[in-house]
């Protein structure tokens, strides 16, 4: 279902491209190239989210393998702390790869990010155990997450800039929805691996070696994606901007400081709320509500599939009714629903599937158009770095700390404290969306 949804979206995008360029020679060949480009872009973005998802989902198993197994809770908190530290590298990666994308090209940046992320995945898949290497096992894990953090800081901004610049203005919302279609597909694939491994392996095998399999597969897929991206073409918007006289980067960034703050404000609520229901829901359902691991994984997979199906529809909604309306629905509705739905989770499949599906379905209104909105806020010459740095800061401070903060606050104060925190962030994002200038159909060649 996930593959079919992504394929239908890519087919629609290719059809739109042909309609926008009816005089293009050899339209069949162009459509094939367009699909290959979209696939290569989507795969790299999917792998970033795949890395994010499998780390959180499998931390229950590898925490006591990499950290001291005598205290399972401390080991899990250690694994989540490493997860958060990996996000600290994202702003640095955002600047480095954002600068690379704005000076050498979107394509060069996207090749570099997927290669570095794959190396990090391989290191996690081969990390030694605490019994074999002691504290050095945690050092290897930390290094791998820092490498992934650098890569992830530049991956999504580069990919969403590439997609936004390649899209017809009238369909940019639809095209940009592919960023979260591919990203959420990466999470779904990671969760499916967990579900299938739970079916075929015993708990002892999962603890001993089964958790390594998804990370090694991610490294192999990353190598394939790197080769595919090396065959991509640069966007026309970047090529045209490169031919003009360049201005220094820092004055441009200072001139667009309001746009940078908007990126942070729009990102904080959606990032944390999305993480809670799309990624950490499995971990929390198992640890707090004692739900069966396989049941929790299946419920999370299916709720994410519903989100994927909804994203192209929300993208088209924004192309017709505007970005502001879509963004406000996606962050405003969860303000009311989050406190109600978080208390419905129990031990059954439906107690997780229904609330997660409802809130993710509504959040799709924001997620689908965020790449288009971010690209439309900045001029071409700093479009990637202008998005990458503030977005990475928002994700590092709020998204990266979410799993640790959720686990810690639940243990210290109960789930209500974290709920208040998420609702406050959603409220900030909704206010920013309300004050957002309408950018639908904006020309991205300047």
Coordinates of C-alpha atoms in Angstrom, one line a residue:
X1 CA 0.0 0.0 0.0
X2 CA 2.8 2.4 0.9
X3 CA 4.6 1.7 -2.4
X4 CA 1.5 2.0 -4.4
X5 CA 0.6 5.4 -2.8
X6 CA 4.1 6.7 -3.5
X7 CA 4.0 5.4 -7.1
X8 CA 0.6 7.1 -7.8
X9 CA 2.0 10.4 -6.4
X10 CA 5.1 10.2 -8.6
X11 CA 2.9 9.3 -11.7
X12 CA 0.7 12.4 -11.0
X13 CA 3.8 14.6 -10.7
X14 CA 5.3 13.3 -14.0
X15 CA 1.9 13.9 -15.7
X16 CA 1.9 17.4 -14.3
X17 CA 5.4 18.0 -15.7
X18 CA 4.3 16.9 -19.1
X19 CA 1.3 19.2 -19.1
X20 CA 3.5 22.1 -18.0
X21 CA 6.0 21.5 -20.8
X22 CA 4.0 20.3 -23.8
X23 CA 6.7 21.3 -26.3
X24 CA 9.4 19.2 -24.6
X25 CA 10.9 16.8 -27.1
X26 CA 10.6 13.0 -26.5
X27 CA 8.0 13.4 -23.6
X28 CA 8.1 9.6 -22.8
X29 CA 11.9 9.8 -22.1
X30 CA 11.4 13.0 -20.1
X31 CA 8.7 11.3 -18.0
X32 CA 11.1 8.4 -17.2
X33 CA 13.9 10.7 -16.2
X34 CA 11.5 12.7 -14.0
X35 CA 10.4 9.5 -12.2
X36 CA 14.0 8.4 -11.7
X37 CA 14.9 11.8 -10.3
X38 CA 11.9 11.8 -7.9
X39 CA 12.7 8.3 -6.9
X40 CA 16.3 9.1 -6.1
X41 CA 15.3 12.2 -4.1
X42 CA 12.6 10.3 -2.2
X43 CA 14.8 7.4 -1.4
X44 CA 17.5 9.5 0.3
X45 CA 14.9 11.4 2.3
X46 CA 13.2 8.1 3.2
X47 CA 16.5 6.8 4.5
X48 CA 17.0 9.8 6.8
X49 CA 13.6 9.1 8.4
X50 CA 14.2 5.3 8.3
X51 CA 17.4 5.9 10.4
X52 CA 15.4 8.1 12.8
X53 CA 12.6 5.6 13.2
X54 CA 14.6 2.4 13.6
X55 CA 16.8 3.9 16.2
X56 CA 13.8 4.8 18.4
X57 CA 11.9 1.6 17.7
X58 CA 14.9 -0.8 18.3
X59 CA 16.4 1.1 21.3
X60 CA 14.5 -1.2 23.6
X61 CA 16.7 -4.0 22.3
X62 CA 20.2 -2.5 21.8
X63 CA 20.2 -0.2 24.8
X64 CA 21.3 -3.1 27.2
X65 CA 23.7 -4.4 24.5
X66 CA 25.6 -1.1 24.1
X67 CA 25.2 0.2 27.6
X68 CA 25.6 -1.4 31.0
X69 CA 22.9 -4.1 31.1
X70 CA 22.7 -4.1 35.0
X71 CA 20.3 -1.1 34.9
X72 CA 17.9 -1.4 31.9
X73 CA 16.2 2.0 32.6
X74 CA 19.6 3.8 32.7
X75 CA 20.7 2.0 29.6
X76 CA 17.5 3.1 27.7
X77 CA 18.0 6.7 28.9
X78 CA 21.6 6.5 27.7
X79 CA 20.5 5.3 24.3
X80 CA 17.9 8.2 24.1
X81 CA 20.6 10.7 25.2
X82 CA 22.8 9.6 22.3
X83 CA 19.8 10.0 20.1
X84 CA 19.4 13.6 21.3
X85 CA 23.2 14.3 21.0
X86 CA 23.0 13.2 17.3
X87 CA 20.6 16.1 16.8
X88 CA 23.2 18.6 18.1
X89 CA 25.2 18.0 14.9
X90 CA 22.2 18.9 12.7
X91 CA 22.6 22.7 12.7
X92 CA 26.3 22.2 11.8
X93 CA 25.3 19.8 9.0
X94 CA 22.6 22.1 8.0
X95 CA 25.0 25.0 7.5
X96 CA 27.7 22.9 5.8
X97 CA 25.5 21.0 3.4
X98 CA 23.2 24.0 2.9
X99 CA 26.2 26.1 1.9
X100 CA 27.3 23.3 -0.4
X101 CA 23.8 23.1 -2.0
X102 CA 23.6 26.9 -2.5
X103 CA 27.2 27.1 -4.0
X104 CA 28.0 23.9 -5.7
X105 CA 24.5 22.6 -6.3
X106 CA 21.5 20.8 -4.8
X107 CA 22.7 17.5 -6.4
X108 CA 26.2 17.6 -4.9
X109 CA 24.8 18.2 -1.4
X110 CA 22.2 15.4 -1.8
X111 CA 25.0 12.9 -2.8
X112 CA 27.1 13.9 0.1
X113 CA 24.4 13.6 2.7
X114 CA 23.2 10.1 1.8
X115 CA 26.8 8.8 1.7
X116 CA 27.6 10.1 5.2
X117 CA 24.2 8.9 6.6
X118 CA 24.9 5.4 5.2
X119 CA 28.2 5.2 6.9
X120 CA 26.6 6.1 10.2
X121 CA 24.0 3.3 9.7
X122 CA 26.7 0.8 9.0
X123 CA 28.6 1.8 12.2
X124 CA 25.5 1.3 14.3
X125 CA 24.8 -2.1 12.7
X126 CA 28.4 -3.2 13.6
X127 CA 28.8 -1.5 16.9
X128 CA 30.5 -3.7 19.5
X129 CA 28.6 -4.7 22.7
X130 CA 29.2 -3.4 26.2
X131 CA 30.5 -6.8 27.1
X132 CA 33.1 -6.8 24.4
X133 CA 34.2 -3.2 24.4
X134 CA 32.9 -1.6 27.6
X135 CA 32.3 2.1 27.4
X136 CA 33.9 2.2 23.9
X137 CA 30.7 0.7 22.6
X138 CA 28.8 3.8 23.5
X139 CA 31.6 6.0 22.0
X140 CA 31.1 4.2 18.6
X141 CA 27.3 4.6 18.8
X142 CA 27.8 8.3 19.6
X143 CA 30.1 8.8 16.7
X144 CA 27.7 7.1 14.3
X145 CA 24.9 9.3 15.5
X146 CA 26.9 12.4 15.1
X147 CA 27.8 11.5 11.5
X148 CA 24.1 10.8 10.9
X149 CA 23.2 14.1 12.5
X150 CA 25.5 16.0 10.2
X151 CA 24.1 14.3 7.2
X152 CA 20.4 14.6 8.3
X153 CA 20.9 18.3 8.9
X154 CA 21.5 18.8 5.2
X155 CA 19.4 16.0 3.7
X156 CA 15.9 17.3 4.1
X157 CA 16.5 21.0 3.2
X158 CA 18.5 20.0 0.1
X159 CA 15.8 17.5 -1.0
X160 CA 12.9 19.8 -0.4
X161 CA 14.6 22.7 -2.2
X162 CA 15.3 20.4 -5.1
X163 CA 11.7 19.3 -5.3
X164 CA 10.3 22.7 -4.8
X165 CA 12.5 24.2 -7.5
X166 CA 11.6 21.4 -10.0
X167 CA 7.9 21.7 -9.5
X168 CA 5.4 23.7 -11.6
X169 CA 4.3 26.7 -9.5
X170 CA 0.6 25.6 -9.6
X171 CA 1.4 22.1 -8.3
X172 CA 4.2 22.9 -5.9
X173 CA 2.2 21.9 -2.9
X174 CA 1.4 18.5 -4.4
X175 CA 5.0 17.9 -5.5
X176 CA 6.4 19.0 -2.1
X177 CA 4.1 16.4 -0.4
X178 CA 6.5 13.8 -1.7
X179 CA 9.0 14.8 0.9
X180 CA 6.8 13.5 3.7
X181 CA 5.4 10.7 1.6
X182 CA 9.0 9.4 1.2
X183 CA 10.0 10.3 4.8
X184 CA 7.0 8.6 6.4
X185 CA 7.5 5.7 4.1
X186 CA 11.0 5.3 5.6
X187 CA 9.5 5.2 9.1
X188 CA 6.9 2.6 7.9
X189 CA 9.6 0.4 6.4
X190 CA 11.6 0.6 9.5
X191 CA 8.6 -0.3 11.7
X192 CA 7.7 -3.1 9.3
X193 CA 11.2 -4.6 9.7
X194 CA 10.6 -4.5 13.5
X195 CA 7.2 -6.2 13.2
X196 CA 8.5 -8.9 10.8
X197 CA 11.6 -9.6 12.9
X198 CA 9.4 -9.9 16.0
X199 CA 7.4 -12.6 14.2
X200 CA 10.3 -14.7 13.0
X201 CA 12.9 -14.2 15.8
X202 CA 12.7 -14.9 19.5
X203 CA 13.1 -12.2 22.0
X204 CA 16.6 -13.5 22.8
X205 CA 17.7 -13.4 19.1
X206 CA 16.3 -9.9 18.8
X207 CA 18.3 -8.8 21.8
X208 CA 21.4 -10.5 20.6
X209 CA 21.6 -9.7 16.9
X210 CA 18.2 -9.1 15.3
X211 CA 18.2 -5.3 16.0
X212 CA 21.4 -5.0 13.8
X213 CA 19.7 -6.1 10.6
X214 CA 17.7 -2.9 9.8
X215 CA 20.8 -0.7 10.3
X216 CA 22.9 -2.8 7.9
X217 CA 20.1 -2.9 5.3
X218 CA 19.8 0.9 5.6
X219 CA 23.5 1.2 4.8
X220 CA 23.2 -1.0 1.7
X221 CA 20.1 1.0 0.5
X222 CA 22.1 4.2 1.1
X223 CA 24.8 3.0 -1.3
X224 CA 22.2 2.3 -4.0
X225 CA 20.7 5.8 -3.5
X226 CA 24.1 7.4 -3.7
X227 CA 24.6 5.9 -7.2
X228 CA 21.1 6.9 -8.3
X229 CA 21.6 10.5 -7.1
X230 CA 24.9 10.7 -9.0
X231 CA 22.8 10.5 -12.2
X232 CA 20.4 13.4 -11.3
X233 CA 20.4 16.8 -13.1
X234 CA 20.7 20.1 -11.4
X235 CA 17.6 22.3 -11.0
X236 CA 17.1 25.2 -13.5
X237 CA 16.6 27.7 -10.7
X238 CA 20.0 27.0 -9.2
X239 CA 21.7 27.0 -12.7
X240 CA 20.2 30.4 -13.5
X241 CA 21.1 31.8 -10.1
X242 CA 24.7 30.5 -10.4
X243 CA 25.1 32.5 -13.6
X244 CA 24.2 35.8 -11.8
X245 CA 26.6 37.9 -9.7
X246 CA 26.7 36.4 -6.2
X247 CA 26.4 38.4 -3.0
X248 CA 28.0 37.4 0.4
X249 CA 26.0 34.8 2.3
X250 CA 25.8 36.5 5.7
X251 CA 24.2 39.7 4.6
X252 CA 21.6 37.7 2.8
X253 CA 20.9 35.6 5.8
X254 CA 20.6 38.7 8.0
X255 CA 18.2 40.2 5.5
X256 CA 16.0 37.1 5.8
X257 CA 16.1 36.7 9.6
X258 CA 12.3 36.9 9.8
X259 CA 11.9 33.9 7.4
X260 CA 14.4 32.0 9.6
X261 CA 12.4 32.6 12.7
X262 CA 9.2 31.5 10.8
X263 CA 11.0 28.2 10.0
X264 CA 11.7 27.6 13.6
X265 CA 8.2 28.7 14.8
X266 CA 6.5 26.5 12.2
X267 CA 8.7 23.5 12.8
X268 CA 8.7 23.1 16.6
X269 CA 5.1 22.0 17.1
X270 CA 4.8 19.7 14.1
X271 CA 8.2 18.1 14.8
X272 CA 7.4 17.1 18.4
X273 CA 3.8 16.1 17.8
X274 CA 4.7 14.1 14.7
X275 CA 7.5 12.4 16.6
X276 CA 5.2 11.4 19.5
X277 CA 2.6 9.8 17.2
X278 CA 4.7 8.5 14.4
X279 CA 7.9 7.4 16.0
X280 CA 7.9 7.1 19.8
X281 CA 4.3 5.7 20.1
X282 CA 5.6 2.2 19.8
X283 CA 8.2 2.6 22.6
X284 CA 5.7 4.4 24.9
X285 CA 2.9 1.9 24.3
X286 CA 5.2 -1.0 25.2
X287 CA 6.9 0.5 28.2
X288 CA 4.1 2.4 29.8
X289 CA 0.9 0.6 28.7
X290 CA 2.5 -2.9 28.4
X291 CA 1.2 -3.4 24.9
X292 CA 2.6 -6.3 22.9
X293 CA 5.6 -5.1 20.8
X294 CA 4.2 -6.6 17.6
X295 CA 0.8 -5.1 18.2
X296 CA 2.2 -1.7 18.8
X297 CA 4.4 -1.9 15.7
X298 CA 1.5 -3.0 13.5
X299 CA -0.8 -0.2 14.8
X300 CA 1.9 2.4 14.2
X301 CA 2.7 1.1 10.7
X302 CA -1.0 1.3 9.6
X303 CA -1.5 4.8 11.1
X304 CA 1.5 6.0 9.2
X305 CA 0.2 4.4 6.0
X306 CA -3.0 6.4 6.3
X307 CA -0.9 9.6 6.7
X308 CA 1.1 8.8 3.5
X309 CA -2.2 8.3 1.6
X310 CA -3.5 11.7 2.8
X311 CA -0.4 13.8 2.0
X312 CA -0.9 14.3 -1.7
X313 CA -4.5 15.4 -1.1
X314 CA -3.3 18.0 1.5
X315 CA -0.7 19.2 -1.0
X316 CA -3.4 19.8 -3.6
X317 CA -5.5 21.4 -1.0
X318 CA -2.8 24.0 -0.4
X319 CA -2.4 24.6 -4.1
X320 CA -6.0 25.5 -4.3
X321 CA -6.8 27.2 -1.0
X322 CA -3.4 28.4 0.1
X323 CA -0.5 27.5 2.4
X324 CA -1.7 29.4 5.5
X325 CA -5.1 27.5 5.7
X326 CA -3.4 24.1 5.4
X327 CA -0.7 24.9 7.9
X328 CA -3.2 26.2 10.5
X329 CA -5.3 23.0 10.2
X330 CA -2.3 20.8 10.7
X331 CA -1.1 22.4 13.9
X332 CA -4.4 23.9 15.2
X333 CA -6.6 20.8 15.3
X334 CA -4.0 18.7 17.3
X335 CA -4.0 21.4 20.1
X336 CA -7.5 20.2 21.0
X337 CA -7.1 16.5 20.2
X338 CA -3.7 15.8 21.7
X339 CA -4.7 15.9 25.4
X340 CA -7.8 13.8 24.6
X341 CA -6.2 11.1 22.4
X342 CA -3.0 10.6 24.4
X343 CA -5.1 9.2 27.3
X344 CA -6.9 6.7 25.1
X345 CA -3.8 4.5 24.5
X346 CA -3.9 1.2 26.3
X347 CA -3.0 -2.4 25.6
X348 CA -5.2 -3.1 22.5
X349 CA -4.4 -2.5 18.8
X350 CA -7.3 -0.1 18.4
X351 CA -6.3 2.0 21.4
X352 CA -3.2 3.1 19.5
X353 CA -4.2 2.9 15.9
X354 CA -7.3 5.1 16.1
X355 CA -5.8 8.1 18.0
X356 CA -2.6 7.9 16.0
X357 CA -4.4 7.8 12.7
X358 CA -6.7 10.7 13.5
X359 CA -4.0 13.1 14.7
X360 CA -1.5 12.1 11.9
X361 CA -4.3 12.5 9.3
X362 CA -4.9 16.1 10.5
X363 CA -1.1 16.8 10.9
X364 CA -0.8 15.9 7.2
X365 CA -2.2 19.3 6.3
X366 CA 1.0 20.9 7.7
X367 CA 3.5 18.2 6.8
X368 CA 2.5 18.0 3.2
X369 CA 3.2 21.7 2.5
X370 CA 6.0 22.5 4.9
X371 CA 8.7 21.9 2.2
X372 CA 6.9 24.2 -0.3
X373 CA 6.4 26.9 2.4
X374 CA 10.0 26.8 3.5
X375 CA 11.3 27.1 -0.1
X376 CA 8.9 30.0 -0.8
X377 CA 10.2 32.0 2.1
X378 CA 13.8 32.4 0.8
X379 CA 15.5 33.6 -2.3
X380 CA 17.3 31.1 -4.6
X381 CA 20.8 32.1 -3.6
X382 CA 20.3 31.1 0.1
X383 CA 17.3 28.9 -0.2
X384 CA 18.9 25.7 1.2
X385 CA 21.1 27.1 3.9
X386 CA 18.4 29.6 4.8
X387 CA 16.1 26.7 5.6
X388 CA 18.7 24.2 6.8
X389 CA 20.1 26.1 9.7
X390 CA 17.0 27.3 11.5
X391 CA 15.1 24.0 10.7
X392 CA 18.1 22.0 12.1
X393 CA 18.1 24.2 15.2
X394 CA 14.4 23.6 15.8
X395 CA 14.7 19.9 15.3
X396 CA 17.8 19.6 17.5
X397 CA 16.4 21.6 20.4
X398 CA 12.8 20.2 20.3
X399 CA 12.8 17.1 18.1
X400 CA 16.1 15.6 19.3
X401 CA 15.2 16.1 23.0
X402 CA 11.6 14.8 22.6
X403 CA 12.3 11.1 23.3
X404 CA 14.5 11.7 26.3
X405 CA 12.2 14.4 27.7
X406 CA 9.1 12.2 27.2
X407 CA 10.7 9.2 29.0
X408 CA 12.1 11.4 31.8
X409 CA 9.0 13.5 32.4
X410 CA 6.7 10.5 32.3
X411 CA 8.8 8.9 35.0
X412 CA 9.1 12.1 37.1
X413 CA 5.7 13.8 36.7
X414 CA 3.5 11.5 34.7
X415 CA 2.3 11.9 31.0
X416 CA 0.4 15.2 31.6
X417 CA 3.5 17.3 31.9
X418 CA 4.7 16.3 28.4
X419 CA 1.2 16.8 27.0
X420 CA 1.2 20.4 28.2
X421 CA 4.6 20.9 26.6
X422 CA 3.5 19.6 23.2
X423 CA 0.3 21.6 23.2
X424 CA 2.3 24.8 24.0
X425 CA 4.6 24.1 21.0
X426 CA 1.6 23.5 18.7
X427 CA 0.0 26.8 19.8
X428 CA 3.2 28.7 18.9
X429 CA 3.3 27.0 15.5
X430 CA -0.4 27.8 14.9
X431 CA 0.2 31.5 15.7
X432 CA 3.2 31.7 13.3
X433 CA 1.1 30.0 10.6
X434 CA -1.7 32.5 11.1
X435 CA 0.7 35.4 10.6
X436 CA 2.4 33.7 7.6
X437 CA 2.3 35.7 4.3
X438 CA 0.6 33.7 1.6
X439 CA 3.2 32.2 -0.7
X440 CA 1.2 29.9 -3.0
X441 CA 2.4 30.0 -6.6
X442 CA 5.4 32.2 -5.8
X443 CA 8.1 32.4 -8.5
X444 CA 11.2 30.6 -7.2
X445 CA 13.7 31.7 -9.8
X446 CA 14.8 34.8 -7.9

